Short mmCIF file of C-alpha atoms in Angstrom, two decimals:
data_model
loop_
_atom_site.label_atom_id
_atom_site.label_comp_id
_atom_site.label_asym_id
_atom_site.label_seq_id
_atom_site.Cartn_x
_atom_site.Cartn_y
_atom_site.Cartn_z
CA MET A 1431 -8.47 -19.24 110.58
CA SER A 1432 -6.82 -22.54 111.39
CA ASP A 1433 -3.37 -21.73 112.25
CA PRO A 1434 -2.59 -24.22 115.32
CA THR A 1435 -0.04 -21.46 116.92
CA LEU A 1436 -2.04 -18.65 116.91
CA LEU A 1437 -5.10 -20.51 118.05
CA VAL A 1438 -2.65 -21.79 120.80
CA LEU A 1439 -1.62 -18.05 121.73
CA SER A 1440 -5.27 -16.79 121.56
CA CYS A 1441 -6.22 -19.47 123.98
CA LEU A 1442 -3.71 -18.93 126.63
CA SER A 1443 -4.34 -15.01 126.23
CA ASP A 1444 -6.45 -15.09 129.38
CA SER A 1445 -4.96 -17.98 131.50
CA PRO A 1446 -2.76 -21.06 131.84
CA LYS A 1447 -4.23 -24.27 130.32
CA HIS A 1448 -2.87 -27.88 130.00
CA GLY A 1449 -3.21 -29.58 126.85
CA TYR A 1450 -6.72 -31.02 126.89
CA ALA A 1451 -8.10 -27.76 128.17
CA MET A 1452 -6.53 -26.01 125.39
CA MET A 1453 -8.23 -28.59 122.96
CA GLU A 1454 -11.56 -28.04 124.59
CA ASP A 1455 -11.10 -24.12 124.70
CA ILE A 1456 -10.20 -23.85 120.97
CA GLU A 1457 -12.97 -26.02 120.12
CA ALA A 1458 -15.41 -23.67 121.86
CA PHE A 1459 -14.06 -20.35 120.47
CA ALA A 1460 -12.94 -21.41 117.05
CA GLY A 1461 -14.79 -24.65 116.29
CA VAL A 1462 -11.63 -26.37 115.28
CA ARG A 1463 -10.88 -29.51 117.08
CA LEU A 1464 -6.91 -29.99 116.99
CA GLY A 1465 -5.42 -33.38 116.72
CA PRO A 1466 -2.94 -34.19 119.66
CA GLY A 1467 0.00 -34.29 117.11
CA THR A 1468 -1.11 -30.98 115.61
CA LEU A 1469 -1.49 -29.28 119.42
CA TYR A 1470 2.05 -30.61 120.60
CA GLY A 1471 3.45 -29.64 117.52
CA ALA A 1472 2.21 -26.04 117.85
CA ILE A 1473 3.18 -26.03 121.60
CA THR A 1474 6.84 -27.38 121.00
CA ARG A 1475 7.44 -24.56 118.34
CA LEU A 1476 5.79 -22.18 120.32
CA GLU A 1477 8.12 -22.97 123.42
CA LYS A 1478 11.38 -22.99 121.35
CA GLU A 1479 10.32 -19.61 120.20
CA GLY A 1480 9.86 -18.32 123.72
CA TRP A 1481 6.20 -17.21 123.16
CA ILE A 1482 4.45 -19.72 125.75
CA ALA A 1483 6.41 -21.38 128.83
CA PRO A 1484 5.46 -24.19 131.36
CA VAL A 1485 4.02 -23.54 134.56
CA ALA A 1486 5.27 -25.25 137.72
CA SER A 1487 3.03 -28.03 138.35
CA ASN A 1488 3.04 -31.51 140.32
CA ASP A 1489 0.25 -32.63 137.88
CA ARG A 1490 1.42 -34.92 134.92
CA ARG A 1491 -0.75 -32.27 132.79
CA GLN A 1492 1.38 -29.62 132.43
CA PRO A 1493 0.00 -26.21 131.85
CA TYR A 1494 1.63 -23.32 129.86
CA ARG A 1495 1.12 -19.61 130.01
CA LEU A 1496 1.76 -16.98 127.66
CA THR A 1497 5.03 -14.89 128.15
CA ALA A 1498 5.55 -11.48 127.59
CA ALA A 1499 7.05 -12.19 124.09
CA GLY A 1500 3.99 -14.30 123.22
CA LYS A 1501 1.88 -11.45 124.11
CA ARG A 1502 3.70 -8.76 121.82
CA HIS A 1503 3.66 -11.70 118.95
CA LEU A 1504 -0.26 -12.30 119.32
CA GLU A 1505 -0.88 -8.63 119.69
CA ALA A 1506 0.89 -8.16 116.37
CA GLU A 1507 -0.72 -11.18 114.74
CA LEU A 1508 -4.08 -9.88 115.81
CA ALA A 1509 -3.51 -6.44 114.75
CA MET A 1510 -2.54 -7.60 111.28
CA LEU A 1511 -5.57 -10.04 111.17
CA GLN A 1512 -7.79 -7.11 112.24
CA LYS A 1513 -6.36 -5.00 109.34
CA VAL A 1514 -6.92 -7.63 106.75
CA VAL A 1515 -10.59 -8.06 107.99
CA ARG A 1516 -11.60 -4.43 107.79
CA THR A 1517 -9.90 -4.26 104.44
CA GLY A 1518 -11.99 -7.27 103.18
CA THR A 1519 -14.76 -6.27 104.76
CA SER A 1520 -14.72 -2.56 103.38
CA ARG A 1521 -13.77 -3.99 99.72
CA LEU A 1522 -16.85 -6.33 99.94
CA ARG A 1523 -19.22 -3.34 101.00
CA ASN A 1524 -17.93 -1.42 98.14
CA ALA A 1525 -18.28 -4.21 95.69
CA MET B 316 -2.61 -46.28 129.38
CA ARG B 317 -3.81 -48.42 126.34
CA ARG B 318 -1.05 -49.90 123.93
CA LEU B 319 -1.73 -48.44 120.64
CA PRO B 320 -0.94 -44.71 121.96
CA ARG B 321 1.63 -45.82 123.78
CA LEU B 322 3.33 -47.22 120.64
CA LEU B 323 2.59 -44.35 118.35
CA ILE B 324 4.18 -42.35 121.17
CA LEU B 325 7.43 -44.01 120.53
CA LEU B 326 7.61 -42.60 116.83
CA TYR B 327 8.45 -39.43 118.04
CA PRO B 328 12.07 -38.44 118.59
CA GLN B 329 13.42 -39.57 121.82
CA LYS B 330 14.70 -36.14 122.83
CA TRP B 331 11.20 -34.69 122.50
CA ARG B 332 9.91 -37.70 124.20
CA GLN B 333 12.34 -36.57 126.98
CA ARG B 334 10.59 -33.63 127.23
CA TYR B 335 7.04 -34.08 126.36
CA GLU B 336 6.13 -37.98 126.93
CA SER B 337 4.46 -37.50 130.10
CA GLU B 338 2.26 -34.55 129.50
CA PHE B 339 1.45 -36.02 125.95
CA ALA B 340 0.44 -39.40 127.65
CA ALA B 341 -1.64 -37.34 130.01
CA LEU B 342 -3.67 -35.80 127.03
CA LEU B 343 -4.37 -38.87 125.17
CA GLU B 344 -5.72 -40.33 128.40
CA ASP B 345 -7.82 -37.23 128.85
CA MET B 346 -9.01 -37.75 125.05
CA GLY B 347 -10.08 -41.30 125.47
CA PRO B 348 -10.14 -43.15 122.27
CA LEU B 349 -7.60 -42.03 119.69
CA GLY B 350 -10.10 -43.02 116.67
CA ARG B 351 -9.77 -40.35 114.04
CA HIS B 352 -6.90 -38.50 115.68
CA ALA B 353 -4.45 -41.16 115.02
CA PRO B 354 -3.28 -39.96 111.77
CA ASP B 355 -2.68 -36.68 113.35
CA LEU B 356 -0.52 -38.24 115.89
CA ILE B 357 1.45 -40.09 113.43
CA TRP B 358 1.89 -37.37 111.17
CA GLY B 359 2.90 -34.84 113.75
CA ALA B 360 5.62 -37.51 114.75
CA MET B 361 6.88 -37.78 111.22
CA LYS B 362 7.30 -33.84 111.22
CA MET B 363 9.06 -34.25 114.56
CA GLN B 364 11.55 -36.98 113.18
CA MET B 365 12.22 -34.64 109.90
CA LYS B 366 12.91 -31.82 112.05
CA GLU B 367 15.29 -33.92 114.12
CA ARG B 368 16.97 -35.62 110.98
CA ASP B 369 17.60 -39.20 112.89
CA PHE B 370 17.56 -41.53 110.14
CA LEU B 371 16.86 -44.75 111.60
CA ARG B 372 13.84 -43.67 113.29
CA LEU B 373 12.65 -41.10 110.41
CA ALA B 374 12.96 -44.66 108.16
CA LEU B 375 11.02 -46.45 111.05
CA ALA B 376 8.29 -43.51 111.07
CA PHE B 377 7.85 -43.79 107.42
CA GLY B 378 8.26 -47.66 107.48
CA ALA B 379 5.53 -47.66 110.27
CA VAL B 380 3.00 -45.35 108.13
CA GLY B 381 3.56 -47.76 105.09
CA LEU B 382 2.59 -50.79 107.32
CA LEU B 383 -0.21 -48.77 108.38
CA ALA B 384 -1.40 -47.85 105.18
CA ALA B 385 -1.05 -51.48 104.11
CA VAL B 386 -3.12 -52.56 106.91
CA ALA B 387 -5.91 -49.94 105.98
CA PHE B 388 -5.84 -51.35 102.41
CA GLN B 389 -6.08 -54.78 103.49
CA VAL B 390 -9.31 -53.55 105.85
CA ALA B 391 -10.89 -51.66 103.16
CA THR B 392 -10.57 -54.38 100.66
CA PRO B 393 -13.45 -56.87 101.08
CA ASP B 394 -12.47 -60.83 101.86
CA ARG B 395 -12.79 -63.14 99.23
CA TYR B 396 -14.30 -66.46 99.63
CA VAL B 397 -13.21 -69.27 97.70
CA SER B 398 -15.79 -72.36 97.04
CA LYS B 399 -14.49 -75.47 95.20
CA SER B 400 -16.04 -78.35 93.20
CA VAL B 401 -14.28 -81.26 92.33
CA ALA B 402 -15.39 -83.85 89.25
CA HIS B 403 -14.58 -86.63 87.37
CA VAL B 404 -14.38 -86.59 83.44
CA THR B 405 -17.03 -89.00 82.07
CA ASP B 406 -16.80 -88.01 78.48
CA LEU B 407 -13.58 -86.25 77.38
CA ASP B 408 -14.84 -85.51 73.69
CA ASP B 409 -17.51 -83.54 74.98
CA MET B 410 -15.02 -81.57 77.53
CA GLY B 411 -13.89 -79.07 75.49
CA ASP B 412 -17.49 -77.91 73.93
CA ARG B 413 -18.90 -77.66 77.70
CA GLU B 414 -16.21 -75.61 78.94
CA ALA B 415 -16.47 -73.20 76.25
CA GLU B 416 -20.47 -73.15 76.95
CA VAL B 417 -19.93 -72.85 80.52
CA LEU B 418 -17.40 -70.10 80.35
CA SER B 419 -19.27 -68.24 77.42
CA ARG B 420 -20.45 -64.79 77.76
CA ARG B 421 -23.72 -65.93 77.35
CA SER B 422 -23.46 -68.39 80.62
CA LEU B 423 -21.78 -66.16 82.41
CA SER B 424 -24.06 -63.33 81.95
CA GLN B 425 -26.91 -65.80 83.00
CA ILE B 426 -25.35 -66.52 86.09
CA ILE B 427 -24.48 -63.04 87.04
CA GLN B 428 -28.01 -61.85 86.53
CA GLU B 429 -29.25 -64.92 88.61
CA GLN B 430 -27.03 -64.77 91.41
CA ASN B 431 -27.12 -60.98 91.22
CA LEU B 432 -23.00 -60.89 91.24
CA TYR B 433 -21.03 -57.71 90.78
CA GLN B 434 -23.66 -55.22 91.54
CA SER B 435 -21.21 -52.19 92.42
CA GLU B 436 -19.02 -53.08 89.66
CA ARG B 437 -21.78 -53.38 87.15
CA ASP B 438 -22.95 -49.94 88.21
CA ARG B 439 -19.42 -48.71 86.93
CA GLN B 440 -18.36 -50.55 84.09
CA PRO B 441 -20.07 -52.66 80.88
CA LEU B 442 -21.36 -56.27 81.60
CA GLU B 443 -18.82 -56.96 79.02
CA ASP B 444 -15.81 -56.21 81.11
CA VAL B 445 -17.53 -57.51 84.02
CA ILE B 446 -17.70 -60.69 82.52
CA GLU B 447 -14.53 -60.75 81.26
CA ASN B 448 -12.95 -60.14 84.72
CA MET B 449 -14.93 -62.66 86.18
CA ARG B 450 -13.54 -65.27 83.94
CA ALA B 451 -10.23 -63.79 84.09
CA LYS B 452 -9.75 -63.34 87.65
CA ASP B 453 -12.22 -65.08 89.83
CA ILE B 454 -12.84 -68.36 88.03
CA ARG B 455 -10.58 -71.10 88.07
CA VAL B 456 -10.90 -74.33 85.92
CA ARG B 457 -8.04 -76.44 86.76
CA PRO B 458 -7.07 -79.97 85.59
CA LEU B 459 -6.15 -82.50 88.75
CA SER B 460 -5.51 -85.31 86.75
CA SER B 461 -6.07 -86.64 83.28
CA ASP B 462 -9.70 -87.51 84.23
CA SER B 463 -10.67 -85.02 87.08
CA PHE B 464 -10.86 -81.42 87.41
CA SER B 465 -11.87 -78.57 89.81
CA ILE B 466 -13.92 -75.62 89.32
CA GLU B 467 -13.19 -72.60 91.72
CA PHE B 468 -14.81 -69.33 92.50
CA ALA B 469 -14.03 -66.31 94.46
CA TYR B 470 -16.29 -63.77 95.85
CA ARG B 471 -17.10 -61.55 98.88
CA ASP B 472 -19.86 -63.65 99.96
CA PRO B 473 -19.38 -67.29 100.81
CA ALA B 474 -22.84 -68.50 100.06
CA ILE B 475 -22.98 -66.87 96.89
CA ALA B 476 -19.65 -68.58 95.81
CA GLN B 477 -20.77 -71.77 96.72
CA LYS B 478 -24.28 -71.26 94.82
CA THR B 479 -22.01 -69.89 91.61
CA VAL B 480 -19.82 -72.99 91.77
CA HIS B 481 -22.71 -75.23 91.87
CA GLN B 482 -24.28 -73.51 88.80
CA LEU B 483 -20.83 -73.68 86.85
CA MET B 484 -20.25 -77.45 87.55
CA TYR B 485 -24.11 -78.03 86.63
CA GLY B 486 -23.09 -76.97 83.45
CA PHE B 487 -21.09 -79.95 83.09
CA THR B 488 -22.87 -82.47 84.88
CA SER B 489 -26.45 -81.83 83.49
CA VAL B 490 -25.40 -83.09 80.11
CA GLY B 491 -22.93 -86.04 81.60
CA ALA B 492 -19.48 -84.44 80.49
CA ALA B 493 -18.51 -85.11 84.42
CA ALA B 494 -19.53 -86.91 87.37
CA LEU B 495 -19.69 -85.05 90.63
CA ILE B 496 -16.78 -86.22 93.22
CA HIS B 497 -16.91 -83.14 95.56
CA ASP B 498 -20.11 -80.51 95.47
CA ALA B 499 -19.15 -76.91 95.64
CA SER B 500 -17.90 -76.00 99.21
CA LEU B 501 -19.29 -73.41 101.49
CA PRO B 502 -15.97 -71.53 102.62
CA SER B 503 -15.97 -70.52 106.32
CA GLU B 504 -12.69 -68.28 106.29
CA PRO B 505 -11.60 -65.77 103.50
CA SER B 506 -9.02 -66.91 100.94
CA GLY B 507 -5.24 -66.15 101.95
CA ARG B 508 -4.80 -63.19 100.44
CA ASN B 509 -1.10 -62.64 100.41
CA ARG B 510 -1.16 -60.43 103.48
CA SER B 511 2.53 -60.73 104.30
CA PHE B 512 3.30 -59.65 100.95
CA ILE B 513 1.17 -56.61 100.95
CA LEU B 514 2.39 -55.76 104.47
CA SER B 515 5.89 -55.97 103.18
CA VAL B 516 5.33 -53.73 100.33
CA GLY B 517 3.83 -51.15 102.66
CA VAL B 518 7.04 -51.39 104.84
CA THR B 519 9.40 -51.15 101.92
CA ILE B 520 8.05 -48.34 100.13
CA GLY B 521 7.55 -46.48 103.61
CA LEU B 522 11.46 -47.15 104.41
CA PHE B 523 12.32 -46.13 100.88
CA LEU B 524 10.55 -42.52 101.46
CA GLY B 525 12.18 -42.36 104.80
CA LEU B 526 15.84 -42.70 103.05
CA LEU B 527 14.65 -40.35 100.36
CA VAL B 528 13.61 -37.39 102.63
CA TRP B 529 16.45 -38.11 104.97
CA GLY B 530 18.48 -37.89 102.30
CA ILE B 531 16.99 -34.55 101.23
CA LEU B 532 17.23 -33.24 104.68
CA GLN B 533 21.08 -33.60 104.91
CA PHE B 534 21.48 -30.72 102.39
CA THR B 535 21.16 -27.16 103.22
CA PRO B 536 17.95 -25.56 103.15
CA ARG B 537 18.55 -23.96 99.65
CA THR B 538 19.55 -27.26 98.58
CA GLN B 539 16.62 -29.00 99.53
CA ILE B 540 14.56 -26.59 97.85
CA LEU B 541 16.54 -27.15 94.32
CA LEU B 542 16.40 -31.12 95.23
CA ALA B 543 12.34 -31.07 95.64
CA CYS B 544 12.00 -28.77 92.52
CA CYS B 545 14.05 -30.83 90.62
CA GLY B 546 12.38 -34.01 91.58
CA ALA B 547 9.00 -32.65 91.26
CA GLY B 548 9.99 -31.10 87.96
CA GLY B 549 11.45 -34.50 86.93
CA ALA B 550 8.66 -36.44 87.84
CA ILE B 551 6.05 -34.19 86.44
CA LEU B 552 7.75 -34.02 82.98
CA CYS B 553 8.08 -37.98 82.83
CA PHE B 554 4.28 -38.22 83.38
CA ALA B 555 3.66 -35.56 81.00
CA ALA B 556 5.95 -37.21 78.70
CA SER B 557 4.15 -40.34 79.05
CA PHE B 558 1.25 -39.05 77.29
CA LEU B 559 3.27 -38.67 73.99
CA LEU B 560 4.04 -42.47 74.45
CA PRO B 561 1.68 -44.63 72.11
CA GLU B 562 -0.77 -46.47 74.45
CA VAL B 563 -0.57 -50.42 73.99
CA TYR B 564 -3.55 -52.61 74.12
CA ILE B 565 -3.54 -56.37 74.82
CA SER B 566 -5.92 -58.45 73.36
CA THR B 567 -5.72 -62.50 74.40
CA ALA B 568 -7.31 -65.54 73.48
CA VAL B 569 -6.91 -69.52 74.19
CA VAL B 570 -6.88 -72.22 71.51
CA ARG B 571 -7.00 -76.03 72.68
CA SER B 572 -6.41 -79.37 70.79
CA VAL B 573 -9.80 -81.11 70.30
CA GLU B 574 -8.29 -84.43 71.78
CA LYS B 575 -5.53 -85.58 73.93
CA GLY B 576 -2.12 -86.30 72.04
CA ILE B 577 -2.63 -83.75 69.52
CA ALA B 578 -0.48 -80.88 69.26
CA VAL B 579 -1.98 -77.24 68.89
CA LYS B 580 -0.30 -76.17 65.63
CA LEU B 581 -1.17 -72.38 64.78
CA PRO B 582 -0.63 -70.73 61.40
CA ILE B 583 2.45 -68.90 62.34
CA GLU B 584 4.49 -70.01 58.77
CA ASP B 585 5.87 -67.03 56.77
CA ALA B 586 3.32 -67.45 54.07
CA ASP B 587 0.31 -66.93 57.08
CA ILE B 588 2.26 -64.26 58.63
CA SER B 589 2.35 -62.52 55.69
CA ALA B 590 -1.17 -62.27 54.93
CA PHE B 591 -2.29 -61.42 58.28
CA ALA B 592 0.18 -58.50 58.83
CA GLY B 593 -0.82 -57.60 55.18
CA ASN B 594 -4.36 -57.08 56.34
CA PRO B 595 -5.14 -53.18 55.72
CA GLN B 596 -7.70 -53.52 58.74
CA LEU B 597 -4.63 -54.31 60.97
CA TYR B 598 -2.26 -51.75 61.34
CA GLY B 599 -4.14 -48.23 60.99
CA ASP B 600 -0.95 -46.79 59.46
CA ASN B 601 -0.99 -49.13 56.69
CA HIS B 602 -4.31 -48.51 55.35
CA ASP B 603 -3.00 -47.11 52.08
CA GLY B 604 -0.88 -50.67 51.91
CA ARG B 605 2.41 -48.57 51.21
CA ILE B 606 4.45 -50.47 54.27
CA PRO B 607 6.87 -52.85 53.02
CA ILE B 608 5.48 -56.67 54.06
CA GLU B 609 8.61 -57.41 55.17
CA THR B 610 8.36 -54.82 57.86
CA LEU B 611 4.78 -55.46 58.58
CA MET B 612 5.79 -59.25 59.26
CA GLN B 613 8.29 -58.20 61.54
CA ARG B 614 6.12 -56.18 63.39
CA PHE B 615 3.65 -58.70 63.58
CA ARG B 616 5.98 -61.32 64.95
CA LYS B 617 7.00 -58.49 67.81
CA ASN B 618 3.54 -57.91 68.34
CA LEU B 619 2.61 -61.66 68.98
CA ARG B 620 3.02 -63.85 72.17
CA ILE B 621 2.04 -67.62 72.23
CA GLU B 622 2.68 -69.44 75.73
CA LYS B 623 1.64 -72.92 76.59
CA ILE B 624 -0.87 -73.57 79.62
CA SER B 625 -2.64 -76.06 81.38
CA SER B 626 -5.82 -77.74 80.15
CA PRO B 627 -8.32 -80.03 81.59
CA GLY B 628 -8.04 -83.57 80.16
CA GLY B 629 -4.31 -83.10 79.57
CA ARG B 630 -5.18 -81.66 76.18
CA ASP B 631 -2.28 -79.08 74.47
CA ALA B 632 -3.46 -75.56 75.21
CA VAL B 633 -2.04 -72.21 74.46
CA ARG B 634 -2.85 -68.64 75.01
CA ILE B 635 -2.21 -65.96 72.36
CA SER B 636 -1.61 -62.55 73.09
CA PHE B 637 -1.36 -59.65 70.70
CA SER B 638 -0.38 -55.97 71.53
CA CYS B 639 -1.14 -53.09 69.59
CA ASN B 640 -1.80 -49.32 69.84
CA THR B 641 -5.46 -49.59 69.29
CA PRO B 642 -7.61 -52.20 71.06
CA ARG B 643 -9.20 -53.15 67.49
CA CYS B 644 -5.76 -53.93 65.92
CA ALA B 645 -5.08 -56.38 69.10
CA GLN B 646 -8.08 -58.29 68.85
CA VAL B 647 -7.70 -58.23 64.98
CA GLY B 648 -4.24 -59.61 65.55
CA VAL B 649 -5.37 -62.24 67.75
CA ALA B 650 -8.43 -62.96 65.67
CA SER B 651 -6.33 -63.62 62.49
CA LEU B 652 -4.75 -66.82 64.33
CA THR B 653 -7.91 -68.24 66.02
CA GLY B 654 -9.77 -68.12 62.49
CA GLY B 655 -11.24 -64.70 62.25
CA LYS B 656 -14.32 -64.79 64.72
CA PHE B 657 -13.82 -63.64 68.25
CA ARG B 658 -17.04 -63.95 69.79
CA ASP B 659 -18.83 -66.71 71.41
CA ASP B 660 -18.46 -69.02 68.17
CA PRO B 661 -16.28 -71.45 68.73
CA VAL B 662 -14.03 -72.13 65.47
CA ALA B 663 -12.29 -75.27 64.80
CA LEU B 664 -9.07 -74.58 63.05
CA GLY B 665 -8.33 -77.40 60.87
CA LYS B 666 -10.63 -79.86 63.12
CA ARG B 667 -7.58 -79.90 65.38
CA VAL B 668 -7.64 -77.07 67.60
CA GLU B 669 -10.78 -75.36 68.99
CA VAL B 670 -11.11 -71.67 70.55
CA VAL B 671 -11.82 -71.70 74.29
CA ASP B 672 -11.69 -68.20 74.99
CA HIS B 673 -12.02 -65.78 72.06
CA ALA B 674 -10.04 -62.91 71.43
CA SER B 675 -10.69 -60.15 73.87
CA PHE B 676 -11.38 -56.31 73.20
CA PRO B 677 -9.08 -54.54 75.58
CA ALA B 678 -11.22 -51.85 77.26
CA SER B 679 -8.10 -49.85 79.12
CA PRO B 680 -4.44 -50.04 78.03
CA ALA B 681 -1.76 -52.30 79.20
CA GLY B 682 0.79 -49.28 79.12
CA PRO B 683 2.74 -47.25 79.35
CA ASN B 684 2.89 -47.30 83.34
CA ARG B 685 2.87 -43.55 84.12
CA ALA B 686 3.59 -44.37 87.91
CA VAL B 687 6.64 -46.09 87.14
CA LEU B 688 7.73 -43.23 84.50
CA ALA B 689 6.77 -40.73 87.20
CA SER B 690 8.92 -42.42 89.72
CA PHE B 691 11.75 -42.77 87.36
CA GLY B 692 11.33 -38.88 86.83
CA LEU B 693 11.42 -38.12 90.34
CA GLY B 694 14.57 -40.12 90.92
CA ILE B 695 16.35 -38.66 87.81
CA GLY B 696 15.61 -35.09 88.79
CA LEU B 697 16.83 -35.86 92.72
CA LEU B 698 20.09 -36.91 91.19
CA ALA B 699 20.21 -34.24 88.70
CA GLY B 700 19.57 -31.77 91.49
CA ALA B 701 22.20 -33.46 93.88
CA LEU B 702 24.88 -32.87 91.18
CA LEU B 703 24.15 -29.58 90.22
CA SER B 704 24.07 -28.62 93.77
CA ARG B 705 27.49 -30.27 94.43
CA ARG B 706 28.82 -28.49 91.37
CA LYS B 707 27.60 -25.10 93.03
CA SER B 708 28.85 -25.45 96.51
CA GLY B 709 29.46 -28.77 97.83
CA GLY B 710 25.64 -28.41 98.98
CA ILE B 711 25.99 -30.87 102.02
CA ASN B 712 25.15 -29.25 105.17
CA PRO B 713 28.11 -29.53 107.52
CA GLU B 714 26.61 -29.03 110.62
CA PRO B 715 22.58 -29.90 110.73
CA SER B 716 21.09 -28.00 113.37
CA SER B 717 18.89 -29.61 116.07
CA ALA B 718 15.27 -28.76 115.87
CA PHE B 719 14.65 -28.80 119.49
CA PRO B 720 17.02 -26.34 121.31
CA ALA B 721 14.41 -25.77 123.90
CA PHE B 722 14.86 -29.22 125.21
CA GLU B 723 18.31 -29.99 124.36
CA ALA B 724 20.00 -28.75 127.45
#
């Protein structure tokens, strides 16, 4: 799985994080090191969709949190992925 | 913050920077050296610019990418060092034979082996081709005056370039044909590749692509798809059609007068051309001799090109080129004029002209240029797509929407 928007949403699902923390976390749980352009492309898109929002901060490192709409979208995406995983696994087993 | 990341951030749209620049810069500081992430940052900027539809910035972004690609090309291409030696001609009569001998395949093959030149090229190509390239691109024998000349050799290692020039010049001095004025130099700086030209080509191509993408983005999304399909279709069609065109091979040879003051006179009278063009070994479609001789002569003259070139000792010299559909035909075409022999065996033509460089066997075709044809197809396809979309609905997007409503306020 390498869709940057899904990776960012999953990354923010437990707590707000700033850009560098997102990069580190995504690398740790998905083994993918997002480049700065890709990460901020995804952040821009997700914020535009209203799925993430900036958290008030005095630091230049701007943290983001998952919004309620973002949580719903992530749940829907993960449910679909789980369905794909289940189907694929079951078909492989029967092949 | 370091200069490069700061410059690269400027590639992003202004509206985007107003919203994200500070935190984006903080991220880049946390990351440390950009290294392999620089292309990702540039690509991200290009995508943002494409969404923003700002022509100037888009063109600049593409231009910057073209510039970076040109810089990368220059960095990836090894530097070449040119060593030079100058000599005085002491025996003008022997110069022609000496030059032919020094630049012969046998002599150059020996130098390549002894100096261990072109290791990687020899792994990929036959030695014959390596020698041809060495002679055509890396060695320069130039007349400086009526009685002096220079030898230059360009190579990626300055010490080897010097040794090679020394060895080449020794071919003239060892038999008394020339006396050394300046021994082979040891170049300390790489030769001036035309850096500004390469950079300007990169920027121009980048700007052109920026203009192209911007133009496509001015249309509605539906039309954009139509344009992309027509452009890609045109490029693929022309590229595929190029394989239907006959390949063109070009063979060349250099001939020179044996003495100063004697003009090179090649056998190109009607009677000569008639004999050459009628040779059943020349044109494959005339193996049965059915094509009228007038047609063959016309074709031969069209394929043949003769141009004057400079030669040491002020003697008259010409380069003969012959283009044909097969390498064999091209070589036979040139060899027709140089006496029928085209290997390391100098042939005197009427004892007035000698062959310095024999008819080459072209290993790869000189045409058709498939990249140019594909680009042409792309242009025609885009034009056709634009006309088609206008005919359908007027196509131009009257109100392009901003890509960043989230930070427009």
